[in-house]
Coordinates of C-alpha atoms in Angstrom, one line a residue:
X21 CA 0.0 0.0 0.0
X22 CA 1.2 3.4 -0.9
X23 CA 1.9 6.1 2.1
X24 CA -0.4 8.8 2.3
X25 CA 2.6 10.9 3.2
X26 CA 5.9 10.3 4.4
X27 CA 9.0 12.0 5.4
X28 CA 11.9 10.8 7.0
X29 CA 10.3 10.3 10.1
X30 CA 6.7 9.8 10.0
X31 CA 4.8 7.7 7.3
X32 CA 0.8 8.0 7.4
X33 CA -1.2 5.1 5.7
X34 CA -5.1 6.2 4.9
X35 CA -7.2 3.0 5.4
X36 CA -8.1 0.5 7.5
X37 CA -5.4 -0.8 10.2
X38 CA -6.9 -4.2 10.3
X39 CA -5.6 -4.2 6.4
X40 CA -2.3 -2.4 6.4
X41 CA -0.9 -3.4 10.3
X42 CA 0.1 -7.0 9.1
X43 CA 1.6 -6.3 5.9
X44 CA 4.1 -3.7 7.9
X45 CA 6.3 -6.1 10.4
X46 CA 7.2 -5.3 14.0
X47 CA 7.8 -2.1 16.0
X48 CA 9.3 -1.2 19.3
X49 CA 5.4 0.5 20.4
X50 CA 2.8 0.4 19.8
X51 CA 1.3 4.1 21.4
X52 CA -2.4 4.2 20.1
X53 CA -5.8 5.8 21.4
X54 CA -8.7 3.8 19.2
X55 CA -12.2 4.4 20.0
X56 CA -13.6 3.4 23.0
X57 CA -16.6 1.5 22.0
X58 CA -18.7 4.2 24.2
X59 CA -20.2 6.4 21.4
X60 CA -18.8 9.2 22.1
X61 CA -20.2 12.6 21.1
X62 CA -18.6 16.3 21.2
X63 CA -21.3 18.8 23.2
X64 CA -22.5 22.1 22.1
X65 CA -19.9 23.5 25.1
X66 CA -20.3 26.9 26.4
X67 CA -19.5 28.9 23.2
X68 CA -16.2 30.6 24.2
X69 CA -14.4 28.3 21.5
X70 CA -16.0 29.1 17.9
X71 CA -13.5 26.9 15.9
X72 CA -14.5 23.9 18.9
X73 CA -17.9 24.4 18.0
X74 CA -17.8 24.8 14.8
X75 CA -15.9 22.1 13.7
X76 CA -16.8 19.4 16.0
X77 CA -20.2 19.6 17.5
X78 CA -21.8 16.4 17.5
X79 CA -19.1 14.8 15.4
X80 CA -19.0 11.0 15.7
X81 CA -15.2 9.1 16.0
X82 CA -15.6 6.1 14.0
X83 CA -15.9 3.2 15.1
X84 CA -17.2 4.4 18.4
X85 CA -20.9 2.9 17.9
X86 CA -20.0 -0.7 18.8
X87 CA -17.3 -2.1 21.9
X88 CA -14.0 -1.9 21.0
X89 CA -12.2 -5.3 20.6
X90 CA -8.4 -4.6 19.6
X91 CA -7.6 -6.9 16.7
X92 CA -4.8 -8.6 17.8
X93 CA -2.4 -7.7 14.6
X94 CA -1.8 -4.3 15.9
X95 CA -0.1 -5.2 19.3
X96 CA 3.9 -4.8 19.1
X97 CA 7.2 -5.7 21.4
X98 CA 5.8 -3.1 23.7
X99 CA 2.1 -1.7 23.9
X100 CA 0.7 1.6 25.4
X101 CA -3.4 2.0 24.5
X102 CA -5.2 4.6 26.0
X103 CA -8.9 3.7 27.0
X104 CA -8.0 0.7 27.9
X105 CA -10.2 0.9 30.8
X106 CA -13.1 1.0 28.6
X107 CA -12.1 -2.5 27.4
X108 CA -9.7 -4.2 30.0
X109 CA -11.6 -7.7 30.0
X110 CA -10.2 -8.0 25.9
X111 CA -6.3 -7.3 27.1
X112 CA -3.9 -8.8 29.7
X113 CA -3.4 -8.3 33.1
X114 CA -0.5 -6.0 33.7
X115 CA 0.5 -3.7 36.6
X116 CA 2.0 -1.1 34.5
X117 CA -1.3 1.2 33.9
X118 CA -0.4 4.8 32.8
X119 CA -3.0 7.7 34.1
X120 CA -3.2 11.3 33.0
X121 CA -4.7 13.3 34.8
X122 CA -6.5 16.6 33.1
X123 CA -7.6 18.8 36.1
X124 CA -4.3 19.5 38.2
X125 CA -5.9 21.0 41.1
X126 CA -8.9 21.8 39.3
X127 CA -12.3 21.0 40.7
X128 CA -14.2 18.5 38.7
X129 CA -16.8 19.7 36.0
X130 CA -18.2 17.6 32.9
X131 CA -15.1 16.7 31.7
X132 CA -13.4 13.7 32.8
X133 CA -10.7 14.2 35.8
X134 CA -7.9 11.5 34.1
X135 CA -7.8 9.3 30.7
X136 CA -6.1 5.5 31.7
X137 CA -4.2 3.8 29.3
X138 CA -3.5 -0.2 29.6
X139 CA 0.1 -1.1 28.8
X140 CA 2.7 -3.6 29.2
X141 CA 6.1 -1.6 29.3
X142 CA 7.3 -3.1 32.4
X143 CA 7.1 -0.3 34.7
X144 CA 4.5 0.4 38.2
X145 CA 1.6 2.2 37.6
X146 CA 2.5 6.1 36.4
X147 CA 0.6 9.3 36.6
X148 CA 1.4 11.7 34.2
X149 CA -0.3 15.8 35.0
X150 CA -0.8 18.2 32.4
X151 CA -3.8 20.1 32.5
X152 CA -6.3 19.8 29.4
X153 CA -9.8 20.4 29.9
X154 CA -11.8 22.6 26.9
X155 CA -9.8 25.3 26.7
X156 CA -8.3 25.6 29.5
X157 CA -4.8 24.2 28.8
X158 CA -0.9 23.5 29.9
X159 CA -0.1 23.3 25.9
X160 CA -1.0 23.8 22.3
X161 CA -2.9 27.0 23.8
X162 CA -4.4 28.8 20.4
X163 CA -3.8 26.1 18.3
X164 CA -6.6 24.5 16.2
X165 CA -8.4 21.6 17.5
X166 CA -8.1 18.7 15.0
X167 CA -10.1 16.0 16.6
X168 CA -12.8 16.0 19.0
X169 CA -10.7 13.8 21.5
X170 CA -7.3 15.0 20.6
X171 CA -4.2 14.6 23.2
X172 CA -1.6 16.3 23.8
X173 CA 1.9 15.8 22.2
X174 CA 3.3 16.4 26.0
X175 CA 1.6 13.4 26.7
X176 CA 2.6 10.8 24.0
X177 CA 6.0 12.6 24.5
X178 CA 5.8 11.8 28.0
X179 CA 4.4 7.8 27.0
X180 CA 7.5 7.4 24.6
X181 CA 10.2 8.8 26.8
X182 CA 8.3 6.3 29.6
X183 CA 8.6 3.1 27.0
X184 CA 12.6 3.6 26.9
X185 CA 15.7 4.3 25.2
X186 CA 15.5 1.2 22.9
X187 CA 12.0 2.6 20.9
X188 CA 13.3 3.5 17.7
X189 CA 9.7 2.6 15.9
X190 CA 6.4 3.5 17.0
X191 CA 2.8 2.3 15.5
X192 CA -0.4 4.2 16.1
X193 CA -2.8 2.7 14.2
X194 CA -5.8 5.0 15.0
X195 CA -3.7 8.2 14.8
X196 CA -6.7 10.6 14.9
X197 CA -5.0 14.2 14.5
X198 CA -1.6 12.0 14.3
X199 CA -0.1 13.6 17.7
X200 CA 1.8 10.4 18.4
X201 CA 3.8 11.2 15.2
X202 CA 4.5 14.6 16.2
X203 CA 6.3 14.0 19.7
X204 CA 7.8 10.7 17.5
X205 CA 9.4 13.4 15.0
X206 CA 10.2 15.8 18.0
X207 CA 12.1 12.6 19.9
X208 CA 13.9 11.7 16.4
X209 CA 12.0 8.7 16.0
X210 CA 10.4 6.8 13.4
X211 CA 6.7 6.4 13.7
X212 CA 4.2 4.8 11.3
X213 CA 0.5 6.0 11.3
X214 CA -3.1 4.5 10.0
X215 CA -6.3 6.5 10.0
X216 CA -9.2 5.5 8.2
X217 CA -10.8 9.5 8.3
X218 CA -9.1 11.5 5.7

């Protein structure tokens, strides 16, 4: 299958991950947030954000509309997949869960307090606080919003840097606004990216 793009650091496949992931070979991690299986929808919000609103009220992620069962192609040497609570009886036990947590001090509102992400890179449990909630922020203040569950590059810089020295490759096979592959470029490693939405 021919790249979508590709530079010396990232390549981005368009298409479906179940197709491409086994024609690829192995990678160091696998750092991935698919959808949930929990139909998620974006909320009208408050209206202080006009580019939020206007580009992803109501938007569906797809794939969302039915539980999420990872296919098994897509897991690597090492694995890091947020959401993982939202499907934990499909993976393996593992102690070394990963939790983000989005309100630093802040008092809860309608956003969730943390994201969790299942993995299997060997360390304890790890707790990673950057502050993300709307548009209140600890980074990418201003820019656009690409996806309606976006994360931060801090925080799959923070997951890469966790996973090790050794990861050289990274897979993210539902890459969303493809932050994965910007904190692989900013690390000077090679990451390869699927996403089925243009």
């Amino acid at each position: 299958m021919k790249p979508y793009y590709q530079d010396e650091y990232v390549t981005l496949y368009c298409g479906d991950c179940r197709e491409i992931v086994p024609t690829l070979g192995q990678f160091d991690l696998l750092l991935t947030d698919p959808p949930y299986g929990i139909n998620y929808r974006k909320g009208k919000g408050d209206g202080r954000n006009p580019k939020w609103k206007s580009r992803h009220v109501n938007i569906p992620i797809y794939g969302d509309d039915k539980p999420f069962d990872p296919p098994p192609a897509i897991f690597q040497k090492m694995n890091i997949v947020w959401g993982g609570n939202n499907f934990a009886s499909k993976l393996k036990d593992s102690k070394s869960w990963l939790v983000w947590d989005k309100r630093v001090d802040m008092k809860s509102n309608d956003f969730s307090d943390c994201e969790i992400a299942w993995s299997d890179i060997g360390c304890v449990a790890r707790v990673f606080h950057h502050r993300w909630s709307g548009v209140i922020r600890d980074s990418q203040n201003g820019d656009i919003v690409l996806h309606p569950t976006e994360k931060p590059i801090a925080l799959m810089t923070w997951c890469i840097t966790l996973a090790g020295d050794n990861v050289k490759t990274i897979l993210d096979p539902f890459a969303g606004s493809g932050t994965t592959g910007v904190a692989a470029k900013l690390l000077n490693r090679k990451c390869t990216l699927i996403e089925k939405e243009e």
